[in-house]
Coordinates of C-alpha atoms and ligand atoms in Angstrom, one line a residue:
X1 CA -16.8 -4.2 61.1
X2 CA -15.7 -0.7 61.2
X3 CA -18.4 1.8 59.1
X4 CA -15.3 3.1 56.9
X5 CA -16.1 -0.1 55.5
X6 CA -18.7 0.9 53.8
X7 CA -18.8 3.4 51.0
X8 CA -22.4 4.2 48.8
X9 CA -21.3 8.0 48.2
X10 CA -21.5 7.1 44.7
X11 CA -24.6 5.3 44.7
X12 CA -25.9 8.2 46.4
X13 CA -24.8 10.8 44.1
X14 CA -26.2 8.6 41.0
X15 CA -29.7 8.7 42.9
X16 CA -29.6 12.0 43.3
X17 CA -28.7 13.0 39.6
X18 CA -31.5 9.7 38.7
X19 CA -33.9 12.0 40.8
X20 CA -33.1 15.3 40.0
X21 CA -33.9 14.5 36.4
X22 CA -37.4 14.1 37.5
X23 CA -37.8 17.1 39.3
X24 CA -37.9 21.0 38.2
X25 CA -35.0 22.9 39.1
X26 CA -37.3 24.9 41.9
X27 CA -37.7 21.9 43.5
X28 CA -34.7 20.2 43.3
X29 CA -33.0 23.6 44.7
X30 CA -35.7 23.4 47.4
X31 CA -34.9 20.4 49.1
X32 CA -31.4 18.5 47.9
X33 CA -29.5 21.6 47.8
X34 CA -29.4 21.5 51.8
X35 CA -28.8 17.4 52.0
X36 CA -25.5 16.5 52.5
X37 CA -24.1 12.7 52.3
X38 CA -22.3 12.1 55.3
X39 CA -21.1 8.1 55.6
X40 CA -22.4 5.0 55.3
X41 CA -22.6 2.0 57.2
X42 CA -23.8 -1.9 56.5
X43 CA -26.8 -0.8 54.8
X44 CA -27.3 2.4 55.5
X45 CA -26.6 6.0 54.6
X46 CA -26.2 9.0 56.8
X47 CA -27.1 12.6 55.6
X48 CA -27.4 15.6 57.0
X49 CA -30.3 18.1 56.7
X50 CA -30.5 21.5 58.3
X51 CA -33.8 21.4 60.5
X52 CA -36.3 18.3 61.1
X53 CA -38.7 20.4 59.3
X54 CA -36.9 19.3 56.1
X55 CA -36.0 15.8 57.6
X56 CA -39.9 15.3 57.7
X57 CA -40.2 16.7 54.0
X58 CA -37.8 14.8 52.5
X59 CA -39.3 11.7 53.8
X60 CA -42.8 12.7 53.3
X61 CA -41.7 13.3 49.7
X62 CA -39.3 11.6 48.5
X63 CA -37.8 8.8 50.9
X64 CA -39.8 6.3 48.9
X65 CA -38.3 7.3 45.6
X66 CA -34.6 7.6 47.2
X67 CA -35.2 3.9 48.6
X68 CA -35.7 2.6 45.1
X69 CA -33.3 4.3 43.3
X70 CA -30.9 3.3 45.6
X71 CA -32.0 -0.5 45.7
X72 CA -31.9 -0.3 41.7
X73 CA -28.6 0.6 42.2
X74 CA -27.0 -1.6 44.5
X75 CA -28.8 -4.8 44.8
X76 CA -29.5 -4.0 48.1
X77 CA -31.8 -2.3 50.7
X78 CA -30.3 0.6 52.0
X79 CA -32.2 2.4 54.5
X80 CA -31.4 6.2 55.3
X81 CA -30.5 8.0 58.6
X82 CA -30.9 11.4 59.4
X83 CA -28.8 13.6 61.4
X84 CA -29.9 17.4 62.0
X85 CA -27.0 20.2 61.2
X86 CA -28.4 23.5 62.1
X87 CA -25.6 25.3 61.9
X88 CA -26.6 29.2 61.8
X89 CA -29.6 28.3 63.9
X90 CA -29.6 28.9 67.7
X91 CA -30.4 25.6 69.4
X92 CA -32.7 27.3 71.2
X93 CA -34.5 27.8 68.1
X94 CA -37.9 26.1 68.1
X95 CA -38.0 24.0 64.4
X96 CA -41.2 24.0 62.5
X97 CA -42.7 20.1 62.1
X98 CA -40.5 19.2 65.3
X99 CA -42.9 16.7 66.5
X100 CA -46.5 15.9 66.0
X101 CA -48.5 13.9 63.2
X102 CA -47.5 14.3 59.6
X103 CA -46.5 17.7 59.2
X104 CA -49.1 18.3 56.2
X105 CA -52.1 18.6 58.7
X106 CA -49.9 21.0 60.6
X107 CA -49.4 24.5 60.9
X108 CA -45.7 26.1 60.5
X109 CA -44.5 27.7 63.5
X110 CA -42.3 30.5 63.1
X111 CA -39.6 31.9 65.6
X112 CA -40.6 34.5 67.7
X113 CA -38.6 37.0 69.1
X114 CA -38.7 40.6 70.6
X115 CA -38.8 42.8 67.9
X116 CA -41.9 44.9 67.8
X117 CA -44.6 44.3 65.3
X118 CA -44.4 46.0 62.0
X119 CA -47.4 48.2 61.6
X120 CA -48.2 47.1 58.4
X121 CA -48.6 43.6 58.6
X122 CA -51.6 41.5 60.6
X123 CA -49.7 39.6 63.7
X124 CA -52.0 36.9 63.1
X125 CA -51.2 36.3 59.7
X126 CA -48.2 34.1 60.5
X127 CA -46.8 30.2 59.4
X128 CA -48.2 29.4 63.0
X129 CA -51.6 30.1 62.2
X130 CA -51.4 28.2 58.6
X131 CA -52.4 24.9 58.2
X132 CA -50.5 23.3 55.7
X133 CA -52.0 20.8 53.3
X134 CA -51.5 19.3 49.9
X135 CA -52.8 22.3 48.3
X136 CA -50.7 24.7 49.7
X137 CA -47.8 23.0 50.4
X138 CA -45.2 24.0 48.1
X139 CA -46.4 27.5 48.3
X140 CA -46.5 27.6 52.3
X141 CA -42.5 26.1 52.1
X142 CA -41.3 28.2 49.9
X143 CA -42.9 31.0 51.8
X144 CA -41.0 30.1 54.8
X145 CA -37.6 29.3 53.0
X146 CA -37.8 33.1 52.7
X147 CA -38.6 33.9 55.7
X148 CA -35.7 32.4 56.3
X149 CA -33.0 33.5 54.1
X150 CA -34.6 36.8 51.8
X151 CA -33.1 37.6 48.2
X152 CA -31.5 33.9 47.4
X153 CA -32.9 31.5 46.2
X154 CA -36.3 32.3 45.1
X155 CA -36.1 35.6 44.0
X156 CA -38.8 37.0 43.1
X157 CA -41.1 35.1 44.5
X158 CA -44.8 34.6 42.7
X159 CA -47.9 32.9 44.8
X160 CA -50.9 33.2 42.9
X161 CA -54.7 31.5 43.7
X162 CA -58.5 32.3 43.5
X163 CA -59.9 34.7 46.4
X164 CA -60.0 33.0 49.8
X165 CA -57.2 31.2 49.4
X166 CA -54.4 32.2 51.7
X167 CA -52.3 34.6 49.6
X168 CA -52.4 37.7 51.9
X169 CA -51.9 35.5 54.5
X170 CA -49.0 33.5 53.2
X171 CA -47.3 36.8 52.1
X172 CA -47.8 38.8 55.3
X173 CA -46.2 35.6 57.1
X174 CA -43.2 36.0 55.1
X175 CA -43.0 39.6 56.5
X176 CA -43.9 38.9 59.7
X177 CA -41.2 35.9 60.0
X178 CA -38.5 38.2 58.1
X179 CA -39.5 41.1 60.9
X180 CA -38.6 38.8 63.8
X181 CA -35.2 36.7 62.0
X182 CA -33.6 40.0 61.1
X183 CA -33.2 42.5 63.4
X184 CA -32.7 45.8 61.4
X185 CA -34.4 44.4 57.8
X186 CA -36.8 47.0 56.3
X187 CA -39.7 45.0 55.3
X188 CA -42.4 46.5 53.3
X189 CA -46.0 45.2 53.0
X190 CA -48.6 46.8 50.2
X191 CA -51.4 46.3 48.1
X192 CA -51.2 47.1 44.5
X193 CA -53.7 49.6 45.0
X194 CA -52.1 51.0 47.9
X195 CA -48.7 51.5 45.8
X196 CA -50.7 52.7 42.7
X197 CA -52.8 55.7 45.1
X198 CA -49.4 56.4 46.6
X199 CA -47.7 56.2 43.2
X200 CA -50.4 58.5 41.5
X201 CA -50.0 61.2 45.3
X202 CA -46.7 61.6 44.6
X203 CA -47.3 62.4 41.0
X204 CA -49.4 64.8 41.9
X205 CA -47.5 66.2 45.1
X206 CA -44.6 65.9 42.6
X207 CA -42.9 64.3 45.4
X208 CA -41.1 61.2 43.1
X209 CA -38.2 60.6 44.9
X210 CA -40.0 60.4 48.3
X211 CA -42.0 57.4 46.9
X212 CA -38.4 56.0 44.7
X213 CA -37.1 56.1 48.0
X214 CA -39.1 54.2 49.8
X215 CA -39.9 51.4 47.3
X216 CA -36.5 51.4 46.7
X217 CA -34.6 51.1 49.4
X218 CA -36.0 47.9 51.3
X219 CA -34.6 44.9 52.2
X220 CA -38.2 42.5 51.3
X221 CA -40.9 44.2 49.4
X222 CA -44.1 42.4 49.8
X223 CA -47.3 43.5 47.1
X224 CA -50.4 42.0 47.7
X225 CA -52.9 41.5 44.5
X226 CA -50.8 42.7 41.2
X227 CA -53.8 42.0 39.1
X228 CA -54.7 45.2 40.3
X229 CA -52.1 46.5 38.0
X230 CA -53.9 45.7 34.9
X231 CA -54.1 48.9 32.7
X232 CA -51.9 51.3 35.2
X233 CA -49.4 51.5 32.3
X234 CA -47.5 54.2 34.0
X235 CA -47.7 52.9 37.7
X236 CA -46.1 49.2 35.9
X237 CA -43.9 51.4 34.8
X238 CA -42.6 52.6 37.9
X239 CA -43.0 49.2 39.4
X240 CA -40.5 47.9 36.3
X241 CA -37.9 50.4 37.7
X242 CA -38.0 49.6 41.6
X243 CA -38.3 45.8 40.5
X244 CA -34.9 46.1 38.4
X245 CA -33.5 48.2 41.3
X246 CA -34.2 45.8 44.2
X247 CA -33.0 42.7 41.9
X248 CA -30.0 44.4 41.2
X249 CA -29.3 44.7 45.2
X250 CA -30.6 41.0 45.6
X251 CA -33.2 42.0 47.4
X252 CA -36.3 40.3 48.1
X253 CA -39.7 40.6 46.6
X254 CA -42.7 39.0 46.8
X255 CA -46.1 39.4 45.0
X256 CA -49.2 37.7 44.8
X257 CA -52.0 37.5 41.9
X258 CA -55.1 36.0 41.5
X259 CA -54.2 34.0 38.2
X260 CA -51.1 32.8 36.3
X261 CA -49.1 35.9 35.5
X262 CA -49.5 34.4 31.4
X263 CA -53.4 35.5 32.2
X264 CA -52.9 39.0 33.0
X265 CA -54.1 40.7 29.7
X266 CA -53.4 43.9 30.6
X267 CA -49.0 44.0 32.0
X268 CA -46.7 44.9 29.9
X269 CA -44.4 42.3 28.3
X270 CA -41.5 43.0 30.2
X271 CA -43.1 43.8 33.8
X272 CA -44.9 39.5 33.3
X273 CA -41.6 38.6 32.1
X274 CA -40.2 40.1 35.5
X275 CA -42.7 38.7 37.4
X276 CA -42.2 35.5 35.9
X277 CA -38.6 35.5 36.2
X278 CA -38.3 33.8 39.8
X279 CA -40.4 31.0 41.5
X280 CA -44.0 31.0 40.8
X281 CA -46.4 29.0 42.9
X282 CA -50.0 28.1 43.4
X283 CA -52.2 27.5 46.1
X284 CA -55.4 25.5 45.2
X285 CA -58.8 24.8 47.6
X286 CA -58.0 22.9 50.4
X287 CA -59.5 19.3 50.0
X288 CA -61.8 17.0 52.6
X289 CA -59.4 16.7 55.5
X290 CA -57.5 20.4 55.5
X291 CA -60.9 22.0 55.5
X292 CA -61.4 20.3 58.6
X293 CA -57.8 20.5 60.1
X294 CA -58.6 24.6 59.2
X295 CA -61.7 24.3 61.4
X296 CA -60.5 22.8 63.8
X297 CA -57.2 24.8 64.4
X298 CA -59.7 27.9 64.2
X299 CA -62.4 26.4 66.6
X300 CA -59.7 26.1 69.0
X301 CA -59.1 28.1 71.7
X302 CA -62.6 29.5 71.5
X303 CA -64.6 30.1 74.6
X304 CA -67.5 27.6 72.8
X305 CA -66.0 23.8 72.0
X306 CA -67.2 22.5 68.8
X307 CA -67.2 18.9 68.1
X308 CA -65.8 17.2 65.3
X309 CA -68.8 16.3 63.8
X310 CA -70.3 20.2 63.5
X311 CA -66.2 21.0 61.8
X312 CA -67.0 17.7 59.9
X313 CA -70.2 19.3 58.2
X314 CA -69.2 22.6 57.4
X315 CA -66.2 21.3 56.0
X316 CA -68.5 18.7 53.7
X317 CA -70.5 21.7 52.7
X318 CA -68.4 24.8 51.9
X319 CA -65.5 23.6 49.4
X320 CA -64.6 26.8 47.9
X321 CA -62.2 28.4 49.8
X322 CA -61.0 29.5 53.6
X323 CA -62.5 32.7 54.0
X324 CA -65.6 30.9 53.5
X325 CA -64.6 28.1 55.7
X326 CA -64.3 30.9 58.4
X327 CA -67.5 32.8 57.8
X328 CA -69.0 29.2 58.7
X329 CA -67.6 29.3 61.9
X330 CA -67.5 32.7 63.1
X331 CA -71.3 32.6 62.3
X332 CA -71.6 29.1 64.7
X333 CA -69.7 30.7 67.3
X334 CA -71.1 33.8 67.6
X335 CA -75.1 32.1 67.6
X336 CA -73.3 29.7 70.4
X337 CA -72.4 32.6 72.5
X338 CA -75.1 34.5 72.2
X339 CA -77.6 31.5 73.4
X340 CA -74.9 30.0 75.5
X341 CA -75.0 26.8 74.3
X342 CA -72.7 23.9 72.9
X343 CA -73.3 23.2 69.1
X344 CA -75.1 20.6 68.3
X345 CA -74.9 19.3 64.6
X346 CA -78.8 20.2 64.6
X347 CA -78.2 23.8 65.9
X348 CA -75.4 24.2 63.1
X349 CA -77.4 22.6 60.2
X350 CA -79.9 25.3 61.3
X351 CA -77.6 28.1 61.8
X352 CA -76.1 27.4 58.3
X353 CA -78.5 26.6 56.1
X354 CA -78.8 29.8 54.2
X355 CA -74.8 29.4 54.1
X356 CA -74.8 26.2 52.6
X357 CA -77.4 27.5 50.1
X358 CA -76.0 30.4 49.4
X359 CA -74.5 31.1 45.7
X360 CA -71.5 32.7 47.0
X361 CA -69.7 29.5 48.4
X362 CA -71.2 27.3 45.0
X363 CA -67.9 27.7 42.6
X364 CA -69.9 30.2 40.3
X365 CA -67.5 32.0 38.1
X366 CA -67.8 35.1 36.5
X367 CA -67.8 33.5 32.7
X368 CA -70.9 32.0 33.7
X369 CA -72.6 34.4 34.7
X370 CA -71.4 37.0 31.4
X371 CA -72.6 34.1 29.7
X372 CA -76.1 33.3 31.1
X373 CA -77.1 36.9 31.0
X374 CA -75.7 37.5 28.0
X375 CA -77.5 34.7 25.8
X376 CA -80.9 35.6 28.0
X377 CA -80.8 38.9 26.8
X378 CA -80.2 37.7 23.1
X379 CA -76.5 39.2 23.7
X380 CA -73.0 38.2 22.3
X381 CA -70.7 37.5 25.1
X382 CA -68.5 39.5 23.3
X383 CA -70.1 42.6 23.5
X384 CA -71.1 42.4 27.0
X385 CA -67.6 42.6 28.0
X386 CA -66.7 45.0 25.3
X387 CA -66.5 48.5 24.8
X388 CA -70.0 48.8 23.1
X389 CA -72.8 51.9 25.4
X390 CA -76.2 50.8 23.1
X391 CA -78.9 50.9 25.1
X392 CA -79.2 47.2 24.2
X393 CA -75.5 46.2 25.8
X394 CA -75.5 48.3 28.6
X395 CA -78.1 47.4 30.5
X396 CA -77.4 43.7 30.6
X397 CA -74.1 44.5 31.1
X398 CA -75.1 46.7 34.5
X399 CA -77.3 43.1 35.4
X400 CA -74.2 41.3 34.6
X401 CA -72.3 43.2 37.3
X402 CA -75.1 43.6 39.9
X403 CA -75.1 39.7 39.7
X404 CA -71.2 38.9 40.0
X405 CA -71.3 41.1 43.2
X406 CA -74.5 39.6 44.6
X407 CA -72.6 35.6 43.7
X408 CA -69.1 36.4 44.2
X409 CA -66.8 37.3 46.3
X410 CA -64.8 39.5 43.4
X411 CA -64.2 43.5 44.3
X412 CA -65.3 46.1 42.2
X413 CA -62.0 46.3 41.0
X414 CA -61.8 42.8 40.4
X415 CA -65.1 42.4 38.2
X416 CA -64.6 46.0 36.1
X417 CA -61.6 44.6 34.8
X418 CA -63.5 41.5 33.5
X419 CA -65.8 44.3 32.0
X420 CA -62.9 45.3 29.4
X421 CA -60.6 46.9 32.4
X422 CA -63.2 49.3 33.6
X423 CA -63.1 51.3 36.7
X424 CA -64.2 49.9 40.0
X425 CA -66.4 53.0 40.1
X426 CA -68.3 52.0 36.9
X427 CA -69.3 49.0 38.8
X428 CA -70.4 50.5 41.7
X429 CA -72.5 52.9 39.4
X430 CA -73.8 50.0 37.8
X431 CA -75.1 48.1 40.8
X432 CA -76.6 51.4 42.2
X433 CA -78.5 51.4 39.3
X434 CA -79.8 47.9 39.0
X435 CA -80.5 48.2 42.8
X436 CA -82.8 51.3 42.1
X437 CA -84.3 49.8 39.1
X438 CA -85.5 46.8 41.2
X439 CA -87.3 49.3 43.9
X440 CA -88.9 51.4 40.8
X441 CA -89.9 48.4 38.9
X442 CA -91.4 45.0 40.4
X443 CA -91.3 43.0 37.1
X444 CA -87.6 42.7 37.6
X445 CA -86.9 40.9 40.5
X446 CA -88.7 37.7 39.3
X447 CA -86.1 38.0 36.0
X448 CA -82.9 38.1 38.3
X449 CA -84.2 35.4 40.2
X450 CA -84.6 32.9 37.0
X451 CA -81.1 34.1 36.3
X452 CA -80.0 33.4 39.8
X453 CA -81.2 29.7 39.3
X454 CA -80.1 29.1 35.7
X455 CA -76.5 30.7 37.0
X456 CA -76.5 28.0 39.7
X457 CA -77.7 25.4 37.6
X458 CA -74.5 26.0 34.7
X459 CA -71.8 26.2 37.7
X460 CA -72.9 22.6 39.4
X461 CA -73.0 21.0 36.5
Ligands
ADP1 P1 -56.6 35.7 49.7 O1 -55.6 36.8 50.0 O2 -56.0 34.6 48.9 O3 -57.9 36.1 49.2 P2 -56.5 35.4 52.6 O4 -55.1 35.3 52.8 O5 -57.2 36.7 52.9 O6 -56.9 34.9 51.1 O7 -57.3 34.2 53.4 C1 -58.6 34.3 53.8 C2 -58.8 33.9 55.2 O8 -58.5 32.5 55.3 C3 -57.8 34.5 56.1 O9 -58.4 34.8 57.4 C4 -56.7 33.5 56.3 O10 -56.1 33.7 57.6 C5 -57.4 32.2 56.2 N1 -56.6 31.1 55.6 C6 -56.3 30.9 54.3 N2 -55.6 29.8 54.2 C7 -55.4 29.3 55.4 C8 -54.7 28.2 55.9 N3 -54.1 27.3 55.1 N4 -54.7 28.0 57.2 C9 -55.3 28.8 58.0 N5 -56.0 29.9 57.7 C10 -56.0 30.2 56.3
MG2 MG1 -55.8 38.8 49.6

């Protein structure tokens, strides 16, 4: 029998309106917009999708569901076939997820070309070097349907997460990809701080339309950390203007933050409602098995082999984030180096105890800690992040501070502006001064240390 015999286009286009009704728009426009049906035979139907990258996706994700649907439909089982249409892509073109295990546990690879690096971007921070997992999957393909194709579909683009967690890296990678697929873009990576000092220089140099110029007239603008902006009412202002500009000219932007834009107290209305405007996304702690897919893709290629046991503990022990992941293993690699020697599990366990132990990696957050010192010094929470200078407030408030840094992994920045938005510089003062109290007077260490343990104690719980 001929396959013109068979026709399920419309059971396919029912399934994909069934199953579009259970997705957001994002993620329907993510990965149906590029299928197309193409025929059908006995019992099967042939689409097309543009890369195997998205083959693998779409059956990762959502074969199962598209099997059922179908079957609901027709009485029948219908399997589905693949073909690969890559039509503006060189066939040349190395695919990401072309071959390999399941492309979760994978890294993206990214197309590389001649173009020289751009200055302002790591070359390591690239979709090669990220390992993919079910935290950070949506965030790391959406990140490279940029790369691909700037200033469509998801425009801006939002990827927020806690410290550690791959957001410079992720947006860097979308700059480093963009560099290398088009020629003659002008792609511009920079902190918030960065474009707030520049911002405030050219105030000051009243030199405006150099800096207008330059934010304006880019083909992807990359900011790094916009929680930064809390407070800066005239640099959001700015930002408002070259964001309006650059969406106007459907060009691409791309920020991260480390919280939902709806928590950033201090933005004006209408700069959040920009920022919200386009795709946001979120990437979360890697689990069990992308810890140790991490370690392992960074333990490779080192002049000392670890085995999978030594990746297997450090992943069992650090679960906050990456950056902690990696401090785990630099330290391991650089002790194997220096003794020459393979690492055993014993040698690691030893190498990392004070690691394992320390607060920094044990999910404390900064609430907890306002708190605890707070109620221990017969304090409101309240006040302690307030506005309040009695003698009473400030000094816990100082502790407070001096403690964050010594437990987290939160900037000076970060932690004045869980202090009522003040200045990085009033931090620093503040831990200079607890530091220097401690020398002077030996009755407060012992105090810090029964908050150090009571502050563990409320975060494991
Ligand atoms: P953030 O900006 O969210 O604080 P970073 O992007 O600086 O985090 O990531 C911290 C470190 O962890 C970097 O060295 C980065 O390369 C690495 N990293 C984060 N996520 C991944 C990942 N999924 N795969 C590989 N390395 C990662
Ligand atoms: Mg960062």
């Amino acid at each position: 029998m001929s396959s013109g015999s068979w026709d399920y286009s419309l059971f396919w286009k029912e399934t994909l309106n069934q199953i579009r009704s259970g997705l957001s728009e994002q993620e329907w426009l993510m990965w149906f917009k590029n299928i197309t049906y193409e025929k059908s035979g006995e019992a099967t139907i042939t689409i097309s999708v543009p890369s195997s990258f998205y083959r693998d996706q779409v059956k990762q994700r959502y074969e199962n569901k598209i099997l059922q649907t179908l079957h609901e439909l027709t009485g029948s089982s219908i399997s589905l076939e693949y073909i690969i249409t890559a039509p503006k892509q060189k066939k040349t073109e190395e695919e990401p997820h072309s071959s390999g295990p399941a492309p979760s546990k994978q890294a993206i690879k990214a197309d590389k070309k001649k173009r020289p690096q751009n200055a302002s971007l790591r070359a390591d921070y690239i979709f090669e070097n990220f390992v993919v997992g079910d935290n950070n999957s949506f965030a790391a393909n959406a990140a490279y349907a940029i790369s691909k194709n700037p200033g469509t579909a998801y425009n801006p683009c939002l990827i927020y997460g806690g410290v550690g967690l791959g957001k410079t890296h992720l947006i860097q990678a979308i700059g480093n990809a963009a560099h290398l697929n088009f020629e003659s873009s002008k792609i511009v990576y920079v902190t918030a701080e960065t474009f707030t000092n520049e911002f405030i220089q050219a105030i000051r140099d009243k030199n405006n339309h150099k800096f207008k110029n330059k934010y304006r007239n880019v083909d992807v603008l990359l900011i790094d950390d916009i929680h930064f902006l809390q407070n800066k009412d005239q640099t959001q202002e700015e930002l408002f203007h070259t964001f309006n500009a650059l969406y106007d000219a459907n060009k691409q932007m791309v920020f991260t933050c480390d919280r939902p834009v709806s928590e950033l107290k201090q933005l004006t209305d209408r700069l959040r409602s920009r920022f919200e405007r386009g795709l946001n996304v979120d990437l979360q702690p890697p689990n069990y098995e992308t810890r140790v897919a991490i370690l392992r893709q960074k333990s490779d290629g080192q002049k000392i082999s670890i085995a999978n046991e030594v990746l297997e503990l450090i992943a069992k022990n650090i679960t906050t984030n990456v950056r902690d992941l990696e401090a785990a293993l630099t330290k391991l690699i650089a002790y194997g180096e220096l003794v020459n020697k393979e690492i055993s599990i014993d040698i690691a366990q030893k190498q990392l105890r004070d690691i394992f132990s320390n607060p920094k990696q044990s999910n404390v957050n900064i609430d907890v800690i306002q708190r605890v010192v707070a109620e221990y010094f017969g304090q409101s929470h309240i006040d302690l992040r307030g506005k309040k200078r009695t003698k009473a407030i400030v000094f816990p408030r100082q502790l407070a501070m001096y403690i964050i840094r010594q437990m987290t992994e939160y900037s000076t920045t970060e932690v004045g502006l869980e202090f009522g938005g003040r200045d990085h510089t009033t931090v620093m003062h503040a831990c200079q001064r607890i530091e220097s109290r401690m020398k002077a007077d030996p009755t407060l260490e012992p105090i810090v240390q029964q908050l150090l343990r009571q502050i563990k104690e409320q975060s494991s719980r």
